CSV table of N, CA and C in Angstrom, one decimal:
chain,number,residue,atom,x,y,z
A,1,UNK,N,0.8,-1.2,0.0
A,1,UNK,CA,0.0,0.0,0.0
A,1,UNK,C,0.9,1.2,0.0
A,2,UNK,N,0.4,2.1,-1.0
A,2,UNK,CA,1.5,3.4,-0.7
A,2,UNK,C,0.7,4.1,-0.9
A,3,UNK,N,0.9,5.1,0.6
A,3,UNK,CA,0.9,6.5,1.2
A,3,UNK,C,1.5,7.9,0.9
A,4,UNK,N,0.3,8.6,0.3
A,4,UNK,CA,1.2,9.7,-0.9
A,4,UNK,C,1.6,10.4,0.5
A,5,UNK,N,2.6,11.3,0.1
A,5,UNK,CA,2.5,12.7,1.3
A,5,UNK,C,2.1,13.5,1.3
A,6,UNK,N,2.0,14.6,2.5
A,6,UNK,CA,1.2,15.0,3.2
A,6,UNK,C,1.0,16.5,1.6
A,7,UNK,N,-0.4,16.9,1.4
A,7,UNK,CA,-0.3,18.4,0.7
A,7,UNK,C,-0.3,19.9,1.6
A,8,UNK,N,0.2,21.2,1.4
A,8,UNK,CA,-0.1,21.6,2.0
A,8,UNK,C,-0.6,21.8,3.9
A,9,UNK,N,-2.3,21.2,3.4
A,9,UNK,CA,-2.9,21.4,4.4
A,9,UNK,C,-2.8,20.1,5.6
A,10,UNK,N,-2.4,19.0,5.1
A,10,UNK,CA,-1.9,17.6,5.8
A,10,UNK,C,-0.9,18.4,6.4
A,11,UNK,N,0.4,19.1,5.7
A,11,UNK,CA,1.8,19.3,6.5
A,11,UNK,C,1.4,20.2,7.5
A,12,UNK,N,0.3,20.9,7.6
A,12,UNK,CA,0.1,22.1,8.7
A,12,UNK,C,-0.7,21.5,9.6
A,13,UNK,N,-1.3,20.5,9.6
A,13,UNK,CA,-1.7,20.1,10.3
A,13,UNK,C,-0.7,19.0,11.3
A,14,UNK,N,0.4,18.3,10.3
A,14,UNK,CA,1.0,17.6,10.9
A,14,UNK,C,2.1,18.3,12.0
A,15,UNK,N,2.6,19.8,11.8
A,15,UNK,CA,3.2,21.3,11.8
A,15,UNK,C,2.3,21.2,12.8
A,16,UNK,N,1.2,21.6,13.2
A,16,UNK,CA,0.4,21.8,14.6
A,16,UNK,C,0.6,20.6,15.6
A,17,UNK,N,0.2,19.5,15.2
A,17,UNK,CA,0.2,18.2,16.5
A,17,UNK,C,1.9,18.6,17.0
A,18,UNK,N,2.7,18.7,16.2
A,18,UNK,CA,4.6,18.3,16.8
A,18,UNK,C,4.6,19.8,17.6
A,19,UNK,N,3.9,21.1,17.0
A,19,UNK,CA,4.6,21.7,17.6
A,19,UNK,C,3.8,22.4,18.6
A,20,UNK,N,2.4,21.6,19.6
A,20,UNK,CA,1.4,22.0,20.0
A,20,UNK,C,1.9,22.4,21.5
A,21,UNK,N,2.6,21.3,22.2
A,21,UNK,CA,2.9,21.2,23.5
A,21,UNK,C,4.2,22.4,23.6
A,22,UNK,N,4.9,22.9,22.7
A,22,UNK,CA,5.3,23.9,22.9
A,22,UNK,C,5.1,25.2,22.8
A,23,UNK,N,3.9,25.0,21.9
A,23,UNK,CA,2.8,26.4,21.5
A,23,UNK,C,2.1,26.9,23.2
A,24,UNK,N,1.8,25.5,23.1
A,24,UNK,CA,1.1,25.6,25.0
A,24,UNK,C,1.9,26.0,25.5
A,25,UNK,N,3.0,25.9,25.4
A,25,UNK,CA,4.2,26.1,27.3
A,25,UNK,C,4.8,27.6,26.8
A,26,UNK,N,4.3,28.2,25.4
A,26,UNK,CA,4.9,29.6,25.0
A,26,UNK,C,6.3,29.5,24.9
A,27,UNK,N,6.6,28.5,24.1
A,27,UNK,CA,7.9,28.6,23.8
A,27,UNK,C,8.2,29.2,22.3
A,28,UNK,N,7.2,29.4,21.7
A,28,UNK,CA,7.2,29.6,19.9
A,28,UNK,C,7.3,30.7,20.0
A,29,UNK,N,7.9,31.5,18.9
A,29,UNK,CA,7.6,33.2,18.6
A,29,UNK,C,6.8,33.4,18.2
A,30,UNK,N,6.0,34.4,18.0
A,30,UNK,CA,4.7,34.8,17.0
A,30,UNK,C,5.3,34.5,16.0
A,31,UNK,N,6.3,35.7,15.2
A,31,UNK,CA,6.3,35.0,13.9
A,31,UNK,C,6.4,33.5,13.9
A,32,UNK,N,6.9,32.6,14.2
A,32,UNK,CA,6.9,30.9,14.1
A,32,UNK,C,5.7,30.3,13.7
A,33,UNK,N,4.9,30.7,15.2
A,33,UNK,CA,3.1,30.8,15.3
A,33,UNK,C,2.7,31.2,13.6
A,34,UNK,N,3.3,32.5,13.4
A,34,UNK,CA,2.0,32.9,11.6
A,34,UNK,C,2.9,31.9,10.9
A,35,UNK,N,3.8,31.6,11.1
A,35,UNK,CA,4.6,30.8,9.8
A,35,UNK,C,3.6,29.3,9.5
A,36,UNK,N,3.6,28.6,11.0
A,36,UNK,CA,3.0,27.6,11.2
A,36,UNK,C,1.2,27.9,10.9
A,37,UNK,N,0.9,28.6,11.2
A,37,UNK,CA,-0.5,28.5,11.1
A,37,UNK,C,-0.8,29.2,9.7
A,38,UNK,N,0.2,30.1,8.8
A,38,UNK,CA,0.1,30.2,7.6
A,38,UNK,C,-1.0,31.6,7.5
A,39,UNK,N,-0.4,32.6,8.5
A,39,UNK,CA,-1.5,34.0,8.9
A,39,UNK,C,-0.8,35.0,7.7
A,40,UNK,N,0.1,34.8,7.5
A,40,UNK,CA,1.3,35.7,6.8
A,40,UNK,C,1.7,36.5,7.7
A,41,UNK,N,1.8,36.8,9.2
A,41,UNK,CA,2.4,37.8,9.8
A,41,UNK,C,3.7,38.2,9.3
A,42,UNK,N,3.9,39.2,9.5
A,42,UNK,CA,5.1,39.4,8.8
A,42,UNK,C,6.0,39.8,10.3
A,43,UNK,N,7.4,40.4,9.9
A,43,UNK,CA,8.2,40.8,11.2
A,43,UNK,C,7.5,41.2,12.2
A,44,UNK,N,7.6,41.2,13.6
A,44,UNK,CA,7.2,41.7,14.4
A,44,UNK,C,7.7,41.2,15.9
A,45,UNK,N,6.7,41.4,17.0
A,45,UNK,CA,7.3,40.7,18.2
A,45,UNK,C,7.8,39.6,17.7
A,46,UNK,N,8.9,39.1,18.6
A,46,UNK,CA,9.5,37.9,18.8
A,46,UNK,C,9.4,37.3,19.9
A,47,UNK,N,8.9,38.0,20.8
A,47,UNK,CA,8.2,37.2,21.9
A,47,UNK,C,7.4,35.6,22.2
A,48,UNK,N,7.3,35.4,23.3
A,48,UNK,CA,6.6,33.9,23.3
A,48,UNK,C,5.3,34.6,23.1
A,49,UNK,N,4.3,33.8,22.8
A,49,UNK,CA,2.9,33.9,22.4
A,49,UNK,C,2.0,33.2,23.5
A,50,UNK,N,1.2,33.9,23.6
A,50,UNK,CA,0.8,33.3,24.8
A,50,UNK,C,-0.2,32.5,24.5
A,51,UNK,N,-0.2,30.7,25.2
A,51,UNK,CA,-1.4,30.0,25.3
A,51,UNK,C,-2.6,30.0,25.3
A,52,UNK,N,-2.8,31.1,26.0
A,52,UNK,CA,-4.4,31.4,26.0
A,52,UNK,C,-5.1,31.7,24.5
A,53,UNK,N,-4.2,32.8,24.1
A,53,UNK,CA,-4.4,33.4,22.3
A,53,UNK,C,-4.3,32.7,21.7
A,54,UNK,N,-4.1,31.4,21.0
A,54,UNK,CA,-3.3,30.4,19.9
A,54,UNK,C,-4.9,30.0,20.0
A,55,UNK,N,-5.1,29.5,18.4
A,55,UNK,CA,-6.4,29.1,18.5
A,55,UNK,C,-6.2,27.5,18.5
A,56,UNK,N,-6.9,26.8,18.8
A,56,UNK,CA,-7.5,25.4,18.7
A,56,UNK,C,-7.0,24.8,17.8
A,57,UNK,N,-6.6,23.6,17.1
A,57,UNK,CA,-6.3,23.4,15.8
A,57,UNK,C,-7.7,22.6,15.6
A,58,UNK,N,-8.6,22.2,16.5
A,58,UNK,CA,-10.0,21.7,16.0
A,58,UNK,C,-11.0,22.6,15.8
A,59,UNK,N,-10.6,23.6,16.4
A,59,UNK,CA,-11.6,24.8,16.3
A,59,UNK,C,-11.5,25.9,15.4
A,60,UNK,N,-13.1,26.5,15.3
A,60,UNK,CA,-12.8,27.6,14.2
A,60,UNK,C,-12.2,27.3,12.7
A,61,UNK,N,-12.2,25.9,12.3
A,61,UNK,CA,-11.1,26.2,10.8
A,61,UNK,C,-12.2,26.9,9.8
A,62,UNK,N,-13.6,27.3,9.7
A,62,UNK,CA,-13.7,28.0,8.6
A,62,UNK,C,-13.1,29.3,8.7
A,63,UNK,N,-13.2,29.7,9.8
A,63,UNK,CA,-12.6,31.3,10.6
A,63,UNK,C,-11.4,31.6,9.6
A,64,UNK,N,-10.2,30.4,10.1
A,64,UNK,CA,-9.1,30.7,9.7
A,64,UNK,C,-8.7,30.3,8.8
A,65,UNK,N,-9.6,29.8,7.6
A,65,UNK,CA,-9.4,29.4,6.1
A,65,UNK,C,-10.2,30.8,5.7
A,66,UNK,N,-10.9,31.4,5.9
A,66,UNK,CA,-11.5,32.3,5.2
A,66,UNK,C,-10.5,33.7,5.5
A,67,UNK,N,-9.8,33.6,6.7
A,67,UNK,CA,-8.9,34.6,7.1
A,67,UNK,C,-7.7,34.8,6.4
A,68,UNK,N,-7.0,33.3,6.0
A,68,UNK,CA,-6.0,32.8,5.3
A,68,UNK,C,-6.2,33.3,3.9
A,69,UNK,N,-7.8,32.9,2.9
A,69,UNK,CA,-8.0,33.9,2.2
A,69,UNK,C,-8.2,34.9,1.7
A,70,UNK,N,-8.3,35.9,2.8
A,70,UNK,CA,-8.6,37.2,2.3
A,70,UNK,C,-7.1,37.9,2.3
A,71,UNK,N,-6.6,37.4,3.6
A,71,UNK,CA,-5.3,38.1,4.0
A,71,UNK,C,-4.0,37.7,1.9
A,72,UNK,N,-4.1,36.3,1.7
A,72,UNK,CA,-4.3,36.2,0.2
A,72,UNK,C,-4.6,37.2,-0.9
A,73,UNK,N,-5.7,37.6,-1.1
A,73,UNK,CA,-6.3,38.9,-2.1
A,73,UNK,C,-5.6,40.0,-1.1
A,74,UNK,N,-5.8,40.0,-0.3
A,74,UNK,CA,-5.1,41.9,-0.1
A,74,UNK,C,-3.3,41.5,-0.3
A,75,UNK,N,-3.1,40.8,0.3
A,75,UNK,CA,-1.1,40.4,-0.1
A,75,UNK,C,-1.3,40.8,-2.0
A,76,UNK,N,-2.1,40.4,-2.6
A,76,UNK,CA,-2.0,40.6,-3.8
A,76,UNK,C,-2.4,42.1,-4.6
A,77,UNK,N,-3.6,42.6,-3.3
A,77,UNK,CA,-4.1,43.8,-4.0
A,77,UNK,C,-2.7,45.1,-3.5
A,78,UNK,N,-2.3,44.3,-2.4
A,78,UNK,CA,-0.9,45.2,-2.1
A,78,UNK,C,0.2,44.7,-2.2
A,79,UNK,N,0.5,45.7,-3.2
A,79,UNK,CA,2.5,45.3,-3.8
A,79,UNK,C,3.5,45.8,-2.8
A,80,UNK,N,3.2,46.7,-2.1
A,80,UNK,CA,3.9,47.2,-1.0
A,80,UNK,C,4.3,46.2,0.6
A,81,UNK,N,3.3,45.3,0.2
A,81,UNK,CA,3.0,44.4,1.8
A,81,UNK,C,4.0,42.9,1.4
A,82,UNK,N,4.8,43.3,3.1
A,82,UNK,CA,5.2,41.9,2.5
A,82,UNK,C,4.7,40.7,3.1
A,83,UNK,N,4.4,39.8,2.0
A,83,UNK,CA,3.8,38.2,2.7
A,83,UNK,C,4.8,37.6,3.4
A,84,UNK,N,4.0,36.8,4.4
A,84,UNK,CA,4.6,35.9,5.7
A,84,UNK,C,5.2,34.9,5.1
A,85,UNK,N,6.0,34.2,5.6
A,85,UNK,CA,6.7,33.3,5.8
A,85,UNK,C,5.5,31.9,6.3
A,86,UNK,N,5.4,31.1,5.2
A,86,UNK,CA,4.1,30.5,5.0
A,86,UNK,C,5.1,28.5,5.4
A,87,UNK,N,5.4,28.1,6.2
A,87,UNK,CA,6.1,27.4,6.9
A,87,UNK,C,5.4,25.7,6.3
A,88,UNK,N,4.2,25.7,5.5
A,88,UNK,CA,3.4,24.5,5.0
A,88,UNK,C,3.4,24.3,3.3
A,89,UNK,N,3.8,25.8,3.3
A,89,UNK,CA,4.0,25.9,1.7
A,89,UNK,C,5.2,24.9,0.8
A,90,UNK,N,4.4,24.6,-0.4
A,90,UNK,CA,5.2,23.7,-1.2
A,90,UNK,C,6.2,23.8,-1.4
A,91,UNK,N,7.0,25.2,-1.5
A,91,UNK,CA,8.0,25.8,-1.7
A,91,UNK,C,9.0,25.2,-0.4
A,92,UNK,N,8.8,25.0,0.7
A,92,UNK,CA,9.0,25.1,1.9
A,92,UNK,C,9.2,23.9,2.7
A,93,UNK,N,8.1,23.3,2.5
A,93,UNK,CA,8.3,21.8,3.3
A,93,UNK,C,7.7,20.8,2.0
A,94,UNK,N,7.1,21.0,1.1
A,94,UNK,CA,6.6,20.2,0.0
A,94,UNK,C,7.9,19.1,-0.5
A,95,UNK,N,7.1,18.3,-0.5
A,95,UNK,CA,8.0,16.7,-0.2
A,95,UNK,C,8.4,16.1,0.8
A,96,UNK,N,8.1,16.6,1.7
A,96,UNK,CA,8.0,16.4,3.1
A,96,UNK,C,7.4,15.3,3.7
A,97,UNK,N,7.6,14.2,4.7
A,97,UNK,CA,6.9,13.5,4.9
A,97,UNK,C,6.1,13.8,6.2
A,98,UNK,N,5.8,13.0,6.8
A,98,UNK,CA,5.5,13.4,8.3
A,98,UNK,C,6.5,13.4,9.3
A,99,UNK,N,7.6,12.0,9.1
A,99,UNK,CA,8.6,12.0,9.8
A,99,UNK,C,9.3,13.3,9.7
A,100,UNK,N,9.7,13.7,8.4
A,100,UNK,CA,10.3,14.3,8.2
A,100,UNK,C,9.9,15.9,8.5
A,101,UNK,N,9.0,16.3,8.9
A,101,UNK,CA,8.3,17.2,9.5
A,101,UNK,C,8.7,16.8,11.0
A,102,UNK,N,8.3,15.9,11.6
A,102,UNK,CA,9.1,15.9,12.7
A,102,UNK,C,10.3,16.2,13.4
A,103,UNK,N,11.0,15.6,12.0
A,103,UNK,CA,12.4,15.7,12.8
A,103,UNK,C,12.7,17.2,12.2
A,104,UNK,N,12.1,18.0,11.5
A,104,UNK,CA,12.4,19.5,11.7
A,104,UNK,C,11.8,20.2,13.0
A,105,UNK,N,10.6,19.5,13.4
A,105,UNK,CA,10.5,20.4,14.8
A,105,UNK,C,11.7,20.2,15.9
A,106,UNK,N,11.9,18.9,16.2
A,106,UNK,CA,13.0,18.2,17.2
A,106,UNK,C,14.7,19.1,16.4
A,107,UNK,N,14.9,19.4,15.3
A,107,UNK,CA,15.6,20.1,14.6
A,107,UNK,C,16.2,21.8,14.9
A,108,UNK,N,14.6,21.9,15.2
A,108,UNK,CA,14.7,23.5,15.5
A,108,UNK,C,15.0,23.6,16.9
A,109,UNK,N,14.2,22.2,17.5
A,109,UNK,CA,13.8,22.7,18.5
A,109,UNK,C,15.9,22.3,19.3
A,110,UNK,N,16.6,21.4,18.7
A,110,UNK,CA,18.3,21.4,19.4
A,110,UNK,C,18.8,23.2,18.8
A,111,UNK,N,18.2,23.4,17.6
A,111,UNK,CA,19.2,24.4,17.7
A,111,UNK,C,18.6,25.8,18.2
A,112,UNK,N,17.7,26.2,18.8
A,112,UNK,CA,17.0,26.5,19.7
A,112,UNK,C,17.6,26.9,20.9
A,113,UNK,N,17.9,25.5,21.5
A,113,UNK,CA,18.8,25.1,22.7
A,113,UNK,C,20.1,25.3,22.6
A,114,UNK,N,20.6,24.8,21.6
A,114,UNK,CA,21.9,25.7,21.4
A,114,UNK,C,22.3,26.4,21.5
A,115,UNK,N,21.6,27.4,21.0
A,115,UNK,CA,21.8,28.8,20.9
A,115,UNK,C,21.6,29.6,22.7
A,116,UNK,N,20.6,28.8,22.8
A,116,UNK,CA,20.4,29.4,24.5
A,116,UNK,C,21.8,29.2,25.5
A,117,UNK,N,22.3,28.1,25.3
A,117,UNK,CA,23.3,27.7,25.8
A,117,UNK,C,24.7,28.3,25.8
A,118,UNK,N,24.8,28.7,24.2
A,118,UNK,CA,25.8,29.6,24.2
A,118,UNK,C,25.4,31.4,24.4
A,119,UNK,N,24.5,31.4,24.7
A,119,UNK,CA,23.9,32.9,25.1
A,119,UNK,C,24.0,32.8,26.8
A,120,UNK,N,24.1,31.7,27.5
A,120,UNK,CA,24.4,31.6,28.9
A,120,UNK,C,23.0,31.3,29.6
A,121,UNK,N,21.6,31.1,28.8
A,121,UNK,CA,20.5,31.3,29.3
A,121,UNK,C,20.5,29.8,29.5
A,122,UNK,N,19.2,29.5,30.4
A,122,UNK,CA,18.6,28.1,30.8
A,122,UNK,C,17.9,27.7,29.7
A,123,UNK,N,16.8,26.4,30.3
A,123,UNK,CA,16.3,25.9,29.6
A,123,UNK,C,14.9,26.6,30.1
A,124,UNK,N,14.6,27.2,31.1
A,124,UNK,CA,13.7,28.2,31.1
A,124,UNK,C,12.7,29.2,30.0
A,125,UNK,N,14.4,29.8,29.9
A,125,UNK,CA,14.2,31.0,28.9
A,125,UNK,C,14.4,30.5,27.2
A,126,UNK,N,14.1,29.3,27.1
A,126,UNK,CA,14.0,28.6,25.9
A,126,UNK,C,13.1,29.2,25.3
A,127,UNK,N,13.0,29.7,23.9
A,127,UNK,CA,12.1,30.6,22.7
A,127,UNK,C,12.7,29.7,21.1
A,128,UNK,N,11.6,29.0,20.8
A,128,UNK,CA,11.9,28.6,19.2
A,128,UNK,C,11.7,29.4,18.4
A,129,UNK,N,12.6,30.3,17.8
A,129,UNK,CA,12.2,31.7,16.5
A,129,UNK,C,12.0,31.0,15.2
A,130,UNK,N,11.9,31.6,14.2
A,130,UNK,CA,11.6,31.2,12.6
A,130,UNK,C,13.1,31.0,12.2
A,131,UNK,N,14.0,31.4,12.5
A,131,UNK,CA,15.4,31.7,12.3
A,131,UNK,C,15.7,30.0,12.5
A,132,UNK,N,14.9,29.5,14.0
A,132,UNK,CA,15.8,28.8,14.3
A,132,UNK,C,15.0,27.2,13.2
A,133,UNK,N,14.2,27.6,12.9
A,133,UNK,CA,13.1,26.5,11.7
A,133,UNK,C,14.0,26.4,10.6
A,134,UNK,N,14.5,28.0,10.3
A,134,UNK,CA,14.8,28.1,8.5
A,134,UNK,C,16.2,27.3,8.8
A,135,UNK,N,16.6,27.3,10.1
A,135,UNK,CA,18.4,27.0,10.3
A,135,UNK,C,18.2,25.5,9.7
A,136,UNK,N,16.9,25.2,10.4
A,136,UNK,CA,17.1,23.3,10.3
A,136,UNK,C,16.3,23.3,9.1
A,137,UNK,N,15.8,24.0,8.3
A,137,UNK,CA,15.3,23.3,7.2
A,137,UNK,C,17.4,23.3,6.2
A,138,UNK,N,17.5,24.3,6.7
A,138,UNK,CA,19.0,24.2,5.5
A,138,UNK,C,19.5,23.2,5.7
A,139,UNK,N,19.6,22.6,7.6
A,139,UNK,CA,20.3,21.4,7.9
A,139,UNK,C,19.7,20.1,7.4
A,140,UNK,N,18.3,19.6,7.4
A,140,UNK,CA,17.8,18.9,6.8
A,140,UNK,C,18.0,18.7,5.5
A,141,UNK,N,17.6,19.8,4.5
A,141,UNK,CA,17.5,19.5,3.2
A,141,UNK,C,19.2,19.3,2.6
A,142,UNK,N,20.0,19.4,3.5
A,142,UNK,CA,21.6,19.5,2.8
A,142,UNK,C,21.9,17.7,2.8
């Protein structure tokens, strides 16, 4: 039996389950958060994102497909705006399996730690940025 892989919307969802328990404990950045959930945020806080705010991944999906939408047409009706960093996109993770979405979260999430380590910080002050995703998709895909 063969099992195609995941499109798009399979990878974001597979992108939610791996990286949920860390979304909960506010270890993601916002931008990471729009990368993964595919909002387009663009630069901004780098902060942890708080638990409470992150929506559901069972809840609300017309909300945030129709949101994903529009934000779409206006990215297009403005040439000025720059689109988010879309972390599900074909360009991005396409070809991807599930494993292999995995081991990019467990990916980001060492060089993450890394980096804390050599900044003198604990495992406390642990924050997964988009920096530290795009680090492991280069290490992955090499």
């Amino acid at each position: 039996i063969e099992i195609p892989l995941p499109n798009a919307a399979g990878r974001r969802e597979i992108l939610n389950i791996h990286f949920a328990a860390l979304r909960k404990g506010g270890r993601l950045s916002r931008p990471l958060c729009d990368a993964i959930d595919g909002t387009g945020g663009g630069p901004g806080d780098d902060g942890p994102v708080d638990a409470a705010s992150t929506p559901d991944p069972t809840r609300g999906r017309k909300r945030r497909a129709l949101r994903r939408a529009t934000d779409g047409v206006i990215g297009r009706l403005s040439p000025g705006r720059r689109a988010g960093f879309d972390l599900a996109d074909d360009a991005v993770t396409g070809g991807f399996s599930g494993a292999d979405l995995e081991g990019l979260v467990r990916c980001a999430g060492s060089m993450a730690l890394s980096r804390a380590r050599k900044e003198g910080a604990g495992v406390e002050s642990l924050l997964i940025t988009l920096d530290d995703v795009r680090r492991a998709l280069v290490e992955i895909k090499v």
